[in-house]
mmCIF file of C-alpha atoms in Angstrom:
data_model
loop_
_atom_site.group_PDB
_atom_site.id
_atom_site.type_symbol
_atom_site.label_atom_id
_atom_site.label_comp_id
_atom_site.label_asym_id
_atom_site.label_seq_id
_atom_site.Cartn_x
_atom_site.Cartn_y
_atom_site.Cartn_z
ATOM 1 C CA UNK A 217 181.128 -67.827 53.724
ATOM 2 C CA UNK A 218 184.141 -68.399 51.513
ATOM 3 C CA UNK A 219 186.058 -65.669 53.343
ATOM 4 C CA UNK A 220 188.867 -64.203 51.244
ATOM 5 C CA UNK A 221 189.570 -65.897 47.929
ATOM 6 C CA UNK A 222 192.515 -65.334 45.600
ATOM 7 C CA UNK A 223 193.192 -66.439 42.060
ATOM 8 C CA UNK A 224 195.359 -67.776 40.617
ATOM 9 C CA UNK A 225 197.165 -69.911 43.206
ATOM 10 C CA UNK A 226 200.320 -70.078 41.087
ATOM 11 C CA UNK A 227 201.567 -68.042 38.150
ATOM 12 C CA UNK A 228 204.721 -67.909 36.066
ATOM 13 C CA UNK A 229 205.363 -64.744 34.072
ATOM 14 C CA UNK A 230 208.086 -63.554 31.765
ATOM 15 C CA UNK A 231 209.744 -60.224 32.415
ATOM 16 C CA UNK A 232 207.654 -57.433 30.960
ATOM 17 C CA UNK A 233 204.346 -59.274 30.974
ATOM 18 C CA UNK A 234 201.377 -57.835 32.802
ATOM 19 C CA UNK A 235 198.755 -59.629 34.830
ATOM 20 C CA UNK A 236 196.050 -59.135 37.441
ATOM 21 C CA UNK A 237 195.860 -60.983 40.730
ATOM 22 C CA UNK A 238 192.262 -61.345 41.811
ATOM 23 C CA UNK A 239 190.988 -60.973 45.372
ATOM 24 C CA UNK A 240 187.423 -61.187 46.611
ATOM 25 C CA UNK A 241 185.788 -61.305 50.036
ATOM 26 C CA UNK A 242 182.233 -62.054 51.037
ATOM 27 C CA UNK A 243 182.309 -60.684 54.579
ATOM 28 C CA UNK A 244 181.277 -57.149 53.634
ATOM 29 C CA UNK A 245 184.580 -55.816 54.993
ATOM 30 C CA UNK A 246 185.425 -52.220 54.283
ATOM 31 C CA UNK A 247 189.192 -52.603 54.507
ATOM 32 C CA UNK A 248 191.196 -54.632 52.003
ATOM 33 C CA UNK A 249 194.955 -54.858 51.576
ATOM 34 C CA UNK A 250 197.606 -56.488 49.458
ATOM 35 C CA UNK A 251 200.841 -57.771 50.975
ATOM 36 C CA UNK A 252 203.857 -59.480 49.547
ATOM 37 C CA UNK A 253 205.902 -61.928 51.575
ATOM 38 C CA UNK A 254 209.548 -62.591 50.848
ATOM 39 C CA UNK A 255 211.987 -64.715 52.872
ATOM 40 C CA UNK A 256 213.375 -62.753 55.806
ATOM 41 C CA UNK A 257 211.277 -59.692 54.978
ATOM 42 C CA UNK A 258 207.945 -60.553 56.479
ATOM 43 C CA UNK A 259 204.724 -59.191 55.086
ATOM 44 C CA UNK A 260 205.039 -55.845 53.362
ATOM 45 C CA UNK A 261 202.031 -53.726 52.509
ATOM 46 C CA UNK A 262 201.689 -52.902 48.803
ATOM 47 C CA UNK A 263 198.359 -51.070 48.550
ATOM 48 C CA UNK A 264 195.266 -50.849 50.659
ATOM 49 C CA UNK A 265 191.697 -49.620 50.464
ATOM 50 C CA UNK A 266 189.374 -48.352 53.179
ATOM 51 C CA UNK A 267 186.274 -48.621 51.024
ATOM 52 C CA UNK A 268 184.942 -48.766 47.493
ATOM 53 C CA UNK A 269 186.516 -46.058 45.359
ATOM 54 C CA UNK A 270 189.307 -45.324 47.861
ATOM 55 C CA UNK A 271 192.829 -46.711 47.577
ATOM 56 C CA UNK A 272 196.199 -45.704 48.960
ATOM 57 C CA UNK A 273 199.820 -46.776 48.773
ATOM 58 C CA UNK A 274 201.560 -48.940 51.294
ATOM 59 C CA UNK A 275 205.236 -49.551 51.887
ATOM 60 C CA UNK A 276 206.160 -51.043 48.486
ATOM 61 C CA UNK A 277 203.696 -49.770 45.834
ATOM 62 C CA UNK A 278 206.015 -49.351 42.846
ATOM 63 C CA UNK A 279 205.148 -51.566 39.901
ATOM 64 C CA UNK A 280 201.632 -52.301 41.134
ATOM 65 C CA UNK A 281 198.212 -50.750 40.590
ATOM 66 C CA UNK A 282 194.945 -51.355 42.385
ATOM 67 C CA UNK A 283 191.328 -50.296 42.083
ATOM 68 C CA UNK A 284 188.290 -50.845 44.293
ATOM 69 C CA UNK A 285 185.111 -50.517 42.290
ATOM 70 C CA UNK A 286 183.089 -52.749 44.625
ATOM 71 C CA UNK A 287 183.269 -53.664 48.317
ATOM 72 C CA UNK A 288 183.911 -57.300 47.432
ATOM 73 C CA UNK A 289 186.781 -57.085 44.930
ATOM 74 C CA UNK A 290 190.275 -55.676 45.136
ATOM 75 C CA UNK A 291 192.435 -56.715 42.150
ATOM 76 C CA UNK A 292 196.185 -56.103 42.052
ATOM 77 C CA UNK A 293 197.727 -55.352 38.667
ATOM 78 C CA UNK A 294 201.350 -55.892 37.776
ATOM 79 C CA UNK A 295 202.059 -53.458 34.985
ATOM 80 C CA UNK A 296 205.327 -54.872 33.640
ATOM 81 C CA UNK A 297 206.550 -57.842 35.648
ATOM 82 C CA UNK A 298 210.129 -57.897 36.901
ATOM 83 C CA UNK A 299 212.079 -60.725 38.595
ATOM 84 C CA UNK A 300 212.087 -58.618 41.793
ATOM 85 C CA UNK A 301 208.332 -59.153 41.935
ATOM 86 C CA UNK A 302 208.762 -62.884 42.433
ATOM 87 C CA UNK A 303 207.011 -63.384 45.752
ATOM 88 C CA UNK A 304 203.973 -64.729 47.547
ATOM 89 C CA UNK A 305 201.094 -62.276 47.464
ATOM 90 C CA UNK A 306 198.414 -62.200 50.130
ATOM 91 C CA UNK A 307 195.192 -60.287 50.055
ATOM 92 C CA UNK A 308 193.550 -59.465 53.372
ATOM 93 C CA UNK A 309 190.348 -57.874 54.576
ATOM 94 C CA UNK A 310 189.126 -56.467 57.865
ATOM 95 C CA UNK A 311 186.357 -54.397 59.296
ATOM 96 C CA UNK A 312 186.829 -51.296 61.458
ATOM 97 C CA UNK A 313 183.670 -52.341 63.263
ATOM 98 C CA UNK A 314 185.461 -55.387 64.643
ATOM 99 C CA UNK A 315 187.153 -54.132 67.749
ATOM 100 C CA UNK A 316 190.097 -56.498 67.471
ATOM 101 C CA UNK A 317 190.881 -55.394 63.896
ATOM 102 C CA UNK A 318 191.461 -58.984 62.810
ATOM 103 C CA UNK A 319 192.903 -59.288 59.335
ATOM 104 C CA UNK A 320 191.542 -62.213 57.336
ATOM 105 C CA UNK A 321 193.997 -63.414 54.719
ATOM 106 C CA UNK A 322 193.404 -65.210 51.463
ATOM 107 C CA UNK A 323 195.372 -68.386 50.647
ATOM 108 C CA UNK A 324 197.968 -66.482 48.626
ATOM 109 C CA UNK A 325 199.228 -66.361 45.051
ATOM 110 C CA UNK A 326 202.727 -67.644 44.350
ATOM 111 C CA UNK A 327 204.263 -65.649 41.528
ATOM 112 C CA UNK A 328 207.478 -66.436 39.689
ATOM 113 C CA UNK A 329 208.824 -63.890 37.222
ATOM 114 C CA UNK A 330 211.490 -65.209 34.861
ATOM 115 C CA UNK B 164 216.122 -50.254 60.875
ATOM 116 C CA UNK B 165 212.911 -52.232 60.487
ATOM 117 C CA UNK B 166 209.919 -50.978 62.454
ATOM 118 C CA UNK B 167 209.095 -54.450 63.699
ATOM 119 C CA UNK B 168 211.834 -56.963 64.434
ATOM 120 C CA UNK B 169 211.737 -60.599 65.422
ATOM 121 C CA UNK B 170 214.318 -63.295 66.063
ATOM 122 C CA UNK B 171 213.828 -65.589 63.060
ATOM 123 C CA UNK B 172 214.745 -68.700 65.061
ATOM 124 C CA UNK B 173 214.211 -71.537 64.669
ATOM 125 C CA UNK B 174 213.362 -72.211 68.289
ATOM 126 C CA UNK B 175 213.616 -75.973 68.707
ATOM 127 C CA UNK B 176 211.384 -76.977 71.591
ATOM 128 C CA UNK B 177 210.835 -80.454 73.077
ATOM 129 C CA UNK B 178 207.205 -81.465 73.270
ATOM 130 C CA UNK B 179 205.757 -80.376 76.610
ATOM 131 C CA UNK B 180 208.303 -77.624 77.187
ATOM 132 C CA UNK B 181 207.765 -73.879 77.348
ATOM 133 C CA UNK B 182 209.038 -71.456 74.745
ATOM 134 C CA UNK B 183 208.951 -67.685 74.721
ATOM 135 C CA UNK B 184 210.062 -65.099 72.225
ATOM 136 C CA UNK B 185 209.796 -61.380 71.703
ATOM 137 C CA UNK B 186 209.044 -58.837 69.039
ATOM 138 C CA UNK B 187 210.469 -55.322 69.277
ATOM 139 C CA UNK B 188 209.053 -52.245 67.636
ATOM 140 C CA UNK B 189 210.578 -48.850 67.010
ATOM 141 C CA UNK B 190 207.590 -46.490 66.911
ATOM 142 C CA UNK B 191 206.451 -45.673 70.429
ATOM 143 C CA UNK B 192 203.146 -44.358 69.024
ATOM 144 C CA UNK B 193 202.173 -47.831 67.808
ATOM 145 C CA UNK B 194 198.694 -48.759 68.856
ATOM 146 C CA UNK B 195 197.257 -52.250 68.657
ATOM 147 C CA UNK B 196 199.416 -55.361 68.767
ATOM 148 C CA UNK B 197 198.799 -58.891 67.563
ATOM 149 C CA UNK B 198 200.298 -62.328 67.181
ATOM 150 C CA UNK B 199 199.561 -64.229 63.977
ATOM 151 C CA UNK B 200 200.387 -67.847 63.262
ATOM 152 C CA UNK B 201 201.501 -68.970 59.816
ATOM 153 C CA UNK B 202 201.861 -72.607 58.841
ATOM 154 C CA UNK B 203 204.203 -73.573 56.036
ATOM 155 C CA UNK B 204 202.926 -72.329 52.677
ATOM 156 C CA UNK B 205 199.678 -71.116 54.226
ATOM 157 C CA UNK B 206 198.191 -67.747 54.991
ATOM 158 C CA UNK B 207 198.664 -66.023 58.378
ATOM 159 C CA UNK B 208 195.837 -66.397 60.862
ATOM 160 C CA UNK B 209 195.221 -64.359 63.980
ATOM 161 C CA UNK B 210 196.406 -66.171 67.099
ATOM 162 C CA UNK B 211 195.626 -63.469 69.631
ATOM 163 C CA UNK B 212 195.551 -59.765 70.213
ATOM 164 C CA UNK B 213 197.919 -58.331 72.821
ATOM 165 C CA UNK B 214 196.460 -56.129 75.517
ATOM 166 C CA UNK B 215 198.266 -53.683 77.764
ATOM 167 C CA UNK B 216 197.537 -55.779 80.829
ATOM 168 C CA UNK B 217 198.682 -58.996 79.179
ATOM 169 C CA UNK B 218 196.343 -61.795 78.205
ATOM 170 C CA UNK B 219 196.097 -65.561 78.062
ATOM 171 C CA UNK B 220 194.395 -67.909 75.678
ATOM 172 C CA UNK B 221 194.810 -71.449 76.876
ATOM 173 C CA UNK B 222 198.499 -72.337 76.667
ATOM 174 C CA UNK B 223 199.398 -69.023 75.044
ATOM 175 C CA UNK B 224 200.270 -65.869 76.976
ATOM 176 C CA UNK B 225 200.940 -62.516 75.359
ATOM 177 C CA UNK B 226 202.519 -59.522 77.069
ATOM 178 C CA UNK B 227 203.097 -55.915 76.036
ATOM 179 C CA UNK B 228 205.940 -53.846 77.454
ATOM 180 C CA UNK B 229 205.485 -50.293 76.219
ATOM 181 C CA UNK B 230 208.442 -48.904 78.172
ATOM 182 C CA UNK B 231 210.877 -51.254 76.421
ATOM 183 C CA UNK B 232 208.805 -51.411 73.233
ATOM 184 C CA UNK B 233 208.335 -55.107 72.816
ATOM 185 C CA UNK B 234 205.631 -57.734 72.896
ATOM 186 C CA UNK B 235 206.146 -61.329 73.864
ATOM 187 C CA UNK B 236 204.495 -64.677 73.292
ATOM 188 C CA UNK B 237 204.861 -67.623 75.633
ATOM 189 C CA UNK B 238 203.696 -71.106 74.755
ATOM 190 C CA UNK B 239 203.344 -73.592 77.604
ATOM 191 C CA UNK B 240 203.163 -77.378 77.284
ATOM 192 C CA UNK B 241 204.175 -77.198 73.628
ATOM 193 C CA UNK B 242 202.419 -79.533 71.207
ATOM 194 C CA UNK B 243 203.717 -80.829 67.901
ATOM 195 C CA UNK B 244 200.903 -78.865 66.278
ATOM 196 C CA UNK B 245 202.383 -75.616 67.627
ATOM 197 C CA UNK B 246 205.168 -75.877 65.037
ATOM 198 C CA UNK B 247 204.696 -72.813 62.857
ATOM 199 C CA UNK B 248 206.003 -69.334 62.207
ATOM 200 C CA UNK B 249 204.673 -66.682 64.570
ATOM 201 C CA UNK B 250 204.335 -63.186 63.159
ATOM 202 C CA UNK B 251 203.917 -60.154 65.314
ATOM 203 C CA UNK B 252 201.825 -57.333 63.959
ATOM 204 C CA UNK B 253 201.048 -53.833 65.058
ATOM 205 C CA UNK B 254 198.921 -50.946 63.928
ATOM 206 C CA UNK B 255 201.174 -47.952 63.548
ATOM 207 C CA UNK B 256 200.350 -44.322 64.209
ATOM 208 C CA UNK B 257 199.024 -43.969 60.656
ATOM 209 C CA UNK B 258 196.590 -46.826 61.148
ATOM 210 C CA UNK B 259 198.500 -49.268 58.964
ATOM 211 C CA UNK B 260 199.137 -52.844 60.014
ATOM 212 C CA UNK B 261 202.822 -53.787 59.941
ATOM 213 C CA UNK B 262 204.355 -57.205 60.473
ATOM 214 C CA UNK B 263 207.631 -58.630 61.613
ATOM 215 C CA UNK B 264 209.397 -61.278 59.554
ATOM 216 C CA UNK B 265 208.319 -64.027 61.919
ATOM 217 C CA UNK B 266 209.811 -66.437 64.459
ATOM 218 C CA UNK B 267 209.907 -70.097 63.524
ATOM 219 C CA UNK B 268 209.055 -72.600 66.248
ATOM 220 C CA UNK B 269 209.752 -76.299 65.784
ATOM 221 C CA UNK B 270 208.343 -78.633 68.417
ATOM 222 C CA UNK B 271 210.102 -81.993 68.494
ATOM 223 C CA UNK B 272 208.845 -85.304 69.897
#
């Protein structure tokens, strides 16, 4: 199993550009989430999904869109990049059937918006 | 006020010593609690869940104090490889996982 994979690993954008961060998991997990991590702020939940076709907003959803057309994939779209979106983005997946609710994280995407 | 707060550290610990640190939370309805470990420029990985009765995993001991609303992590016989940032996480009353900003531990020879 590859676990949770994310692409790209690094990205530089100009203000106003759009892009999609890819996330895929091969563990057949129902739950998938996107977090951003900034110094001193910890991990903050952007959007999450409890299954294919179902998404919901987290703590900091503005400026981001998500969709969940399959169990495996959960892309995060930046509509019009802003310098405030410079961050490290982590995708995570988990299964409600696992009693300890372990979140499995991808390796992260480091995004710089100029 | 943040829902989950941690002392950012760093906690500088001599090899072989014991270190302990806490994580406080504001929502008394919070459910499950966890400790995650994050190495520099890597993704977080689950270290251990925290049970009401407290639990041990080798050199690591986690405790939950619901009355005072904090969880703790104690590391005994610290190893150089224990140097990392430790994130506490909890599942809130809406079922969402929230994290603290992390406590940095640096184990020195």
